[in-house]
PDB file of C-alpha atoms in Angstrom:
ATOM      1  CA  UNK A 923      -0.006   0.007   0.006  1.00 58.00           C
ATOM      2  CA  UNK A 924       1.617   3.289  -1.094  1.00 92.00           C
ATOM      3  CA  UNK A 925       2.307   5.943   1.513  1.00 96.00           C
ATOM      4  CA  UNK A 926       0.727   8.477  -0.847  1.00 97.00           C
ATOM      5  CA  UNK A 927      -2.633   6.722  -0.611  1.00 98.00           C
ATOM      6  CA  UNK A 928      -2.370   6.444   3.183  1.00 98.00           C
ATOM      7  CA  UNK A 929      -1.647  10.171   3.321  1.00 98.00           C
ATOM      8  CA  UNK A 930      -4.759  10.869   1.287  1.00 98.00           C
ATOM      9  CA  UNK A 931      -6.778   8.681   3.683  1.00 98.00           C
ATOM     10  CA  UNK A 932      -5.402  10.411   6.771  1.00 98.00           C
ATOM     11  CA  UNK A 933      -5.877  13.941   5.468  1.00 98.00           C
ATOM     12  CA  UNK A 934      -9.446  13.271   4.337  1.00 98.00           C
ATOM     13  CA  UNK A 935     -10.175  11.486   7.626  1.00 98.00           C
ATOM     14  CA  UNK A 936      -9.256  14.476   9.770  1.00 98.00           C
ATOM     15  CA  UNK A 937     -11.064  16.908   7.452  1.00 98.00           C
ATOM     16  CA  UNK A 938     -14.313  14.919   7.645  1.00 98.00           C
ATOM     17  CA  UNK A 939     -13.918  14.120  11.350  1.00 98.00           C
ATOM     18  CA  UNK A 940     -13.624  17.853  12.043  1.00 98.00           C
ATOM     19  CA  UNK A 941     -16.751  18.491   9.988  1.00 98.00           C
ATOM     20  CA  UNK A 942     -18.702  15.831  11.896  1.00 98.00           C
ATOM     21  CA  UNK A 943     -17.627  17.040  15.316  1.00 98.00           C
ATOM     22  CA  UNK A 944     -18.339  20.725  14.676  1.00 98.00           C
ATOM     23  CA  UNK A 945     -21.698  19.925  13.081  1.00 97.00           C
ATOM     24  CA  UNK A 946     -22.603  17.894  16.186  1.00 97.00           C
ATOM     25  CA  UNK A 947     -21.530  20.738  18.469  1.00 97.00           C
ATOM     26  CA  UNK A 948     -23.527  23.323  16.546  1.00 96.00           C
ATOM     27  CA  UNK A 949     -20.808  25.976  16.779  1.00 95.00           C
ATOM     28  CA  UNK A 950     -21.211  29.038  14.582  1.00 95.00           C
ATOM     29  CA  UNK A 951     -17.479  28.933  13.936  1.00 96.00           C
ATOM     30  CA  UNK A 952     -17.615  25.569  12.176  1.00 97.00           C
ATOM     31  CA  UNK A 953     -16.214  26.993   8.902  1.00 98.00           C
ATOM     32  CA  UNK A 954     -13.158  28.257  10.755  1.00 98.00           C
ATOM     33  CA  UNK A 955     -12.450  24.834  12.216  1.00 98.00           C
ATOM     34  CA  UNK A 956     -13.047  23.105   8.882  1.00 98.00           C
ATOM     35  CA  UNK A 957     -10.847  25.486   6.912  1.00 98.00           C
ATOM     36  CA  UNK A 958      -8.141  25.241   9.545  1.00 98.00           C
ATOM     37  CA  UNK A 959      -8.258  21.440   9.548  1.00 98.00           C
ATOM     38  CA  UNK A 960      -7.822  21.395   5.793  1.00 98.00           C
ATOM     39  CA  UNK A 961      -4.971  23.905   6.007  1.00 98.00           C
ATOM     40  CA  UNK A 962      -2.923  21.914   8.525  1.00 98.00           C
ATOM     41  CA  UNK A 963      -3.567  18.627   6.708  1.00 98.00           C
ATOM     42  CA  UNK A 964      -2.418  20.231   3.436  1.00 98.00           C
ATOM     43  CA  UNK A 965       0.825  21.276   5.106  1.00 98.00           C
ATOM     44  CA  UNK A 966       1.108  17.768   6.567  1.00 98.00           C
ATOM     45  CA  UNK A 967       0.776  15.892   3.289  1.00 98.00           C
ATOM     46  CA  UNK A 968       1.518  18.336   0.509  1.00 97.00           C
ATOM     47  CA  UNK A 969       5.060  17.088  -0.025  1.00 96.00           C
ATOM     48  CA  UNK A 970       3.993  13.433   0.038  1.00 97.00           C
ATOM     49  CA  UNK A 971       0.768  13.048  -1.944  1.00 97.00           C
ATOM     50  CA  UNK A 972      -0.029  16.559  -3.075  1.00 97.00           C
ATOM     51  CA  UNK A 973      -2.673  16.741  -0.297  1.00 98.00           C
ATOM     52  CA  UNK A 974      -5.770  16.580  -2.454  1.00 98.00           C
ATOM     53  CA  UNK A 975      -8.198  15.036   0.108  1.00 98.00           C
ATOM     54  CA  UNK A 976     -10.899  15.642  -2.472  1.00 98.00           C
ATOM     55  CA  UNK A 977     -11.786  13.598  -5.606  1.00 98.00           C
ATOM     56  CA  UNK A 978     -12.652  16.812  -7.464  1.00 98.00           C
ATOM     57  CA  UNK A 979      -9.197  18.241  -6.768  1.00 98.00           C
ATOM     58  CA  UNK A 980      -7.651  14.949  -7.875  1.00 98.00           C
ATOM     59  CA  UNK A 981      -9.566  15.231 -11.152  1.00 98.00           C
ATOM     60  CA  UNK A 982      -8.370  18.815 -11.672  1.00 98.00           C
ATOM     61  CA  UNK A 983      -4.739  17.966 -10.882  1.00 98.00           C
ATOM     62  CA  UNK A 984      -4.897  14.999 -13.264  1.00 98.00           C
ATOM     63  CA  UNK A 985      -6.339  17.199 -16.033  1.00 97.00           C
ATOM     64  CA  UNK A 986      -3.562  19.709 -15.364  1.00 96.00           C
ATOM     65  CA  UNK A 987      -1.035  16.917 -15.978  1.00 95.00           C
ATOM     66  CA  UNK A 988       0.399  16.657 -12.477  1.00 95.00           C
ATOM     67  CA  UNK A 989      -0.943  13.229 -11.542  1.00 96.00           C
ATOM     68  CA  UNK A 990      -0.439   9.980 -13.412  1.00 96.00           C
ATOM     69  CA  UNK A 991      -3.625   8.252 -14.539  1.00 97.00           C
ATOM     70  CA  UNK A 992      -2.776   5.116 -12.562  1.00 96.00           C
ATOM     71  CA  UNK A 993      -3.081   7.113  -9.310  1.00 97.00           C
ATOM     72  CA  UNK A 994      -6.474   8.712  -9.964  1.00 98.00           C
ATOM     73  CA  UNK A 995      -8.765   5.849  -8.897  1.00 98.00           C
ATOM     74  CA  UNK A 996      -6.684   4.864  -5.815  1.00 98.00           C
ATOM     75  CA  UNK A 997      -6.578   8.490  -4.687  1.00 98.00           C
ATOM     76  CA  UNK A 998     -10.372   8.772  -4.937  1.00 98.00           C
ATOM     77  CA  UNK A 999     -10.969   5.401  -3.234  1.00 98.00           C
ATOM     78  CA  UNK A1000      -8.745   6.230  -0.266  1.00 98.00           C
ATOM     79  CA  UNK A1001     -10.292   9.688   0.027  1.00 98.00           C
ATOM     80  CA  UNK A1002     -13.772   8.117   0.168  1.00 98.00           C
ATOM     81  CA  UNK A1003     -12.627   5.501   2.654  1.00 98.00           C
ATOM     82  CA  UNK A1004     -11.146   8.222   4.850  1.00 98.00           C
ATOM     83  CA  UNK A1005     -14.451  10.098   4.749  1.00 98.00           C
ATOM     84  CA  UNK A1006     -16.500   7.007   5.612  1.00 98.00           C
ATOM     85  CA  UNK A1007     -14.282   6.029   8.539  1.00 98.00           C
ATOM     86  CA  UNK A1008     -14.274   9.616   9.821  1.00 98.00           C
ATOM     87  CA  UNK A1009     -18.050   9.914   9.585  1.00 98.00           C
ATOM     88  CA  UNK A1010     -18.464   6.688  11.530  1.00 98.00           C
ATOM     89  CA  UNK A1011     -15.895   7.854  14.113  1.00 98.00           C
ATOM     90  CA  UNK A1012     -17.814  11.092  14.555  1.00 98.00           C
ATOM     91  CA  UNK A1013     -21.013   9.116  15.044  1.00 98.00           C
ATOM     92  CA  UNK A1014     -19.303   6.883  17.619  1.00 98.00           C
ATOM     93  CA  UNK A1015     -18.022   9.921  19.538  1.00 98.00           C
ATOM     94  CA  UNK A1016     -21.157  12.042  19.452  1.00 98.00           C
ATOM     95  CA  UNK A1017     -24.051   9.669  18.787  1.00 97.00           C
ATOM     96  CA  UNK A1018     -25.041  11.905  15.880  1.00 97.00           C
ATOM     97  CA  UNK A1019     -24.681  11.179  12.179  1.00 97.00           C
ATOM     98  CA  UNK A1020     -24.567  13.891   9.551  1.00 96.00           C
ATOM     99  CA  UNK A1021     -24.651  14.426   5.787  1.00 96.00           C
ATOM    100  CA  UNK A1022     -24.498  17.580   3.686  1.00 96.00           C
ATOM    101  CA  UNK A1023     -27.904  18.739   2.460  1.00 96.00           C
ATOM    102  CA  UNK A1024     -29.260  21.835   0.733  1.00 97.00           C
ATOM    103  CA  UNK A1025     -30.682  24.530   2.979  1.00 96.00           C
ATOM    104  CA  UNK A1026     -34.385  24.323   3.753  1.00 95.00           C
ATOM    105  CA  UNK A1027     -35.145  27.354   1.565  1.00 96.00           C
ATOM    106  CA  UNK A1028     -32.720  26.475  -1.219  1.00 97.00           C
ATOM    107  CA  UNK A1029     -33.623  24.876  -4.499  1.00 97.00           C
ATOM    108  CA  UNK A1030     -31.691  22.026  -6.071  1.00 97.00           C
ATOM    109  CA  UNK A1031     -30.399  24.383  -8.760  1.00 98.00           C
ATOM    110  CA  UNK A1032     -29.180  26.877  -6.175  1.00 98.00           C
ATOM    111  CA  UNK A1033     -27.404  24.166  -4.166  1.00 98.00           C
ATOM    112  CA  UNK A1034     -25.849  22.688  -7.293  1.00 98.00           C
ATOM    113  CA  UNK A1035     -24.591  26.076  -8.459  1.00 98.00           C
ATOM    114  CA  UNK A1036     -22.942  26.797  -5.115  1.00 98.00           C
ATOM    115  CA  UNK A1037     -21.175  23.435  -5.245  1.00 98.00           C
ATOM    116  CA  UNK A1038     -19.969  24.157  -8.781  1.00 98.00           C
ATOM    117  CA  UNK A1039     -18.788  27.700  -8.006  1.00 98.00           C
ATOM    118  CA  UNK A1040     -16.881  27.097  -4.789  1.00 98.00           C
ATOM    119  CA  UNK A1041     -15.339  23.828  -5.967  1.00 98.00           C
ATOM    120  CA  UNK A1042     -14.235  25.735  -9.059  1.00 98.00           C
ATOM    121  CA  UNK A1043     -12.659  28.341  -6.770  1.00 98.00           C
ATOM    122  CA  UNK A1044     -11.013  25.679  -4.611  1.00 98.00           C
ATOM    123  CA  UNK A1045      -9.582  23.683  -7.531  1.00 98.00           C
ATOM    124  CA  UNK A1046      -8.372  26.849  -9.273  1.00 98.00           C
ATOM    125  CA  UNK A1047      -6.578  27.982  -6.126  1.00 98.00           C
ATOM    126  CA  UNK A1048      -4.996  24.551  -5.665  1.00 98.00           C
ATOM    127  CA  UNK A1049      -3.765  24.466  -9.239  1.00 98.00           C
ATOM    128  CA  UNK A1050      -2.290  27.953  -9.072  1.00 97.00           C
ATOM    129  CA  UNK A1051      -0.692  27.829  -5.629  1.00 98.00           C
ATOM    130  CA  UNK A1052       0.441  24.195  -5.588  1.00 97.00           C
ATOM    131  CA  UNK A1053       1.197  23.199  -9.211  1.00 96.00           C
ATOM    132  CA  UNK A1054       2.211  26.352 -11.109  1.00 95.00           C
ATOM    133  CA  UNK A1055       5.850  27.042 -11.923  1.00 93.00           C
ATOM    134  CA  UNK A1056       5.310  30.688 -10.963  1.00 93.00           C
ATOM    135  CA  UNK A1057       4.488  29.770  -7.373  1.00 95.00           C
ATOM    136  CA  UNK A1058       6.912  26.893  -6.881  1.00 93.00           C
ATOM    137  CA  UNK A1059       8.354  26.722  -3.375  1.00 94.00           C
ATOM    138  CA  UNK A1060       5.850  29.105  -1.761  1.00 96.00           C
ATOM    139  CA  UNK A1061       4.887  28.719   1.882  1.00 95.00           C
ATOM    140  CA  UNK A1062       1.352  30.080   1.629  1.00 97.00           C
ATOM    141  CA  UNK A1063      -0.296  27.260  -0.324  1.00 97.00           C
ATOM    142  CA  UNK A1064      -1.907  25.678   2.745  1.00 98.00           C
ATOM    143  CA  UNK A1065      -3.342  28.998   3.920  1.00 98.00           C
ATOM    144  CA  UNK A1066      -4.743  29.758   0.490  1.00 98.00           C
ATOM    145  CA  UNK A1067      -6.425  26.346   0.161  1.00 98.00           C
ATOM    146  CA  UNK A1068      -7.802  26.316   3.696  1.00 98.00           C
ATOM    147  CA  UNK A1069      -9.139  29.843   3.499  1.00 98.00           C
ATOM    148  CA  UNK A1070     -10.883  29.061   0.202  1.00 98.00           C
ATOM    149  CA  UNK A1071     -12.867  26.321   1.926  1.00 98.00           C
ATOM    150  CA  UNK A1072     -13.499  28.571   4.919  1.00 98.00           C
ATOM    151  CA  UNK A1073     -14.852  31.279   2.604  1.00 98.00           C
ATOM    152  CA  UNK A1074     -17.052  28.832   0.733  1.00 98.00           C
ATOM    153  CA  UNK A1075     -18.435  27.356   3.942  1.00 98.00           C
ATOM    154  CA  UNK A1076     -19.380  30.758   5.339  1.00 98.00           C
ATOM    155  CA  UNK A1077     -20.740  32.111   2.053  1.00 98.00           C
ATOM    156  CA  UNK A1078     -22.465  29.078   0.559  1.00 98.00           C
ATOM    157  CA  UNK A1079     -22.802  26.489   3.302  1.00 97.00           C
ATOM    158  CA  UNK A1080     -26.323  27.602   4.187  1.00 97.00           C
ATOM    159  CA  UNK A1081     -27.418  27.138   0.587  1.00 98.00           C
ATOM    160  CA  UNK A1082     -25.776  23.857  -0.501  1.00 98.00           C
ATOM    161  CA  UNK A1083     -24.521  22.291   2.703  1.00 97.00           C
ATOM    162  CA  UNK A1084     -20.974  23.383   1.803  1.00 97.00           C
ATOM    163  CA  UNK A1085     -19.309  20.124   0.731  1.00 98.00           C
ATOM    164  CA  UNK A1086     -17.255  21.238  -2.294  1.00 98.00           C
ATOM    165  CA  UNK A1087     -15.839  17.713  -2.158  1.00 98.00           C
ATOM    166  CA  UNK A1088     -17.413  14.432  -3.339  1.00 98.00           C
ATOM    167  CA  UNK A1089     -15.825  12.500  -0.459  1.00 98.00           C
ATOM    168  CA  UNK A1090     -17.385  14.925   2.039  1.00 98.00           C
ATOM    169  CA  UNK A1091     -20.706  14.668   0.233  1.00 97.00           C
ATOM    170  CA  UNK A1092     -20.827  10.879  -0.181  1.00 98.00           C
ATOM    171  CA  UNK A1093     -18.896   9.364   2.763  1.00 98.00           C
ATOM    172  CA  UNK A1094     -21.032  10.851   5.568  1.00 98.00           C
ATOM    173  CA  UNK A1095     -24.200  10.181   3.552  1.00 97.00           C
ATOM    174  CA  UNK A1096     -23.324   6.474   3.415  1.00 98.00           C
ATOM    175  CA  UNK A1097     -22.811   6.319   7.152  1.00 98.00           C
ATOM    176  CA  UNK A1098     -25.943   8.388   7.816  1.00 97.00           C
ATOM    177  CA  UNK A1099     -27.947   6.002   5.659  1.00 97.00           C
ATOM    178  CA  UNK A1100     -26.549   2.980   7.492  1.00 96.00           C
ATOM    179  CA  UNK A1101     -26.945   4.197  11.096  1.00 96.00           C
ATOM    180  CA  UNK A1102     -29.924   6.533  10.872  1.00 95.00           C
ATOM    181  CA  UNK A1103     -31.803   5.516   7.734  1.00 94.00           C
ATOM    182  CA  UNK A1104     -30.947   8.786   6.010  1.00 92.00           C
ATOM    183  CA  UNK A1105     -31.680   9.422   2.358  1.00 91.00           C
ATOM    184  CA  UNK A1106     -29.111   9.198  -0.421  1.00 92.00           C
ATOM    185  CA  UNK A1107     -31.406  10.932  -2.897  1.00 93.00           C
ATOM    186  CA  UNK A1108     -29.638  14.313  -3.000  1.00 94.00           C
ATOM    187  CA  UNK A1109     -26.073  13.013  -2.882  1.00 96.00           C
ATOM    188  CA  UNK A1110     -25.703  13.393  -6.630  1.00 97.00           C
ATOM    189  CA  UNK A1111     -25.430  17.140  -6.055  1.00 98.00           C
ATOM    190  CA  UNK A1112     -22.123  16.553  -4.261  1.00 98.00           C
ATOM    191  CA  UNK A1113     -20.786  14.513  -7.162  1.00 98.00           C
ATOM    192  CA  UNK A1114     -22.009  16.550 -10.125  1.00 98.00           C
ATOM    193  CA  UNK A1115     -21.345  20.009  -8.697  1.00 98.00           C
ATOM    194  CA  UNK A1116     -17.752  19.471  -7.543  1.00 98.00           C
ATOM    195  CA  UNK A1117     -16.682  17.524 -10.608  1.00 98.00           C
ATOM    196  CA  UNK A1118     -18.090  20.152 -12.984  1.00 98.00           C
ATOM    197  CA  UNK A1119     -16.372  22.890 -10.976  1.00 98.00           C
ATOM    198  CA  UNK A1120     -13.066  21.011 -11.044  1.00 98.00           C
ATOM    199  CA  UNK A1121     -13.190  20.490 -14.800  1.00 98.00           C
ATOM    200  CA  UNK A1122     -13.897  24.177 -15.372  1.00 98.00           C
ATOM    201  CA  UNK A1123     -11.005  25.117 -13.044  1.00 98.00           C
ATOM    202  CA  UNK A1124      -8.538  22.907 -14.905  1.00 98.00           C
ATOM    203  CA  UNK A1125      -9.577  24.449 -18.223  1.00 98.00           C
ATOM    204  CA  UNK A1126      -9.201  27.990 -16.908  1.00 98.00           C
ATOM    205  CA  UNK A1127      -5.824  27.167 -15.373  1.00 97.00           C
ATOM    206  CA  UNK A1128      -4.565  26.167 -18.793  1.00 95.00           C
ATOM    207  CA  UNK A1129      -5.727  29.505 -20.193  1.00 96.00           C
ATOM    208  CA  UNK A1130      -4.156  31.424 -17.298  1.00 96.00           C
ATOM    209  CA  UNK A1131      -0.865  29.551 -17.471  1.00 94.00           C
ATOM    210  CA  UNK A1132      -0.171  28.513 -21.072  1.00 91.00           C
ATOM    211  CA  UNK A1133       3.499  27.880 -20.293  1.00 87.00           C
ATOM    212  CA  UNK A1134       2.486  25.402 -17.579  1.00 82.00           C
ATOM    213  CA  UNK A1135      -0.102  23.798 -19.849  1.00 69.00           C
ATOM    214  CA  UNK A1136       2.688  22.977 -22.266  1.00 59.00           C
ATOM    215  CA  UNK A1137       4.227  20.805 -19.533  1.00 58.00           C
ATOM    216  CA  UNK A1138       1.768  17.973 -19.898  1.00 52.00           C
ATOM    217  CA  UNK A1139       4.001  15.123 -18.759  1.00 43.00           C
ATOM    218  CA  UNK A1140       2.389  13.743 -15.568  1.00 46.00           C
ATOM    219  CA  UNK A1141       4.425  14.078 -12.414  1.00 45.00           C
ATOM    220  CA  UNK A1142       4.271  11.236  -9.899  1.00 44.00           C
ATOM    221  CA  UNK A1143       3.511  12.080  -6.262  1.00 48.00           C
ATOM    222  CA  UNK A1144       6.531  12.527  -4.060  1.00 44.00           C
ATOM    223  CA  UNK A1145       5.677   9.335  -2.214  1.00 41.00           C
ATOM    224  CA  UNK A1146       5.932   7.316  -5.419  1.00 40.00           C
ATOM    225  CA  UNK A1147       9.591   6.726  -4.771  1.00 34.00           C
ATOM    226  CA  UNK A1148       8.977   5.194  -1.334  1.00 29.00           C
TER     227      UNK A1148
END
């Protein structure tokens, strides 16, 4: 089992565990905790796996040419497994299950659009701060990524549920369905929205950075050599 995949599992686990615990506590500062959790996990694993922790980000990085095709499915599987284990751990600790859902006054279209827009923002930030030659070696990439999620959670969380991540959207929903009989009917929003946003971000990145787009040879994760 590659250390890169384990890193993706661990980072996604702590992101989703944080989400579950702050949702259970009902704190108004949940987006701060979630964004901070992502930030520190990005710094933890960025040099090992690229610290995606999000199947939509993995898709965008692959389209950008910075992840070999053979790693795409394992990355996504370990991200989903991390989310499922974290959601169950949160349930064990709090007795409460959770799953992202559109706000009570939000339409499906509104929720879907929020997921598209803020996943687009997240993936675009990741590509520019963590894969561009112009920003190579920077120390702010974790802050930029974490604060993008924090912003999206505050701004759009009440409309869409604020997943911006298929693992966050699907993993907890699976656990919620198993332990509390929750519905899986709206989970497609957290697949379609983030993946569309990620594709759009990868296309815009190529337009923003044509010199990077010319470098289309996939780069293996740092952990590949281990």
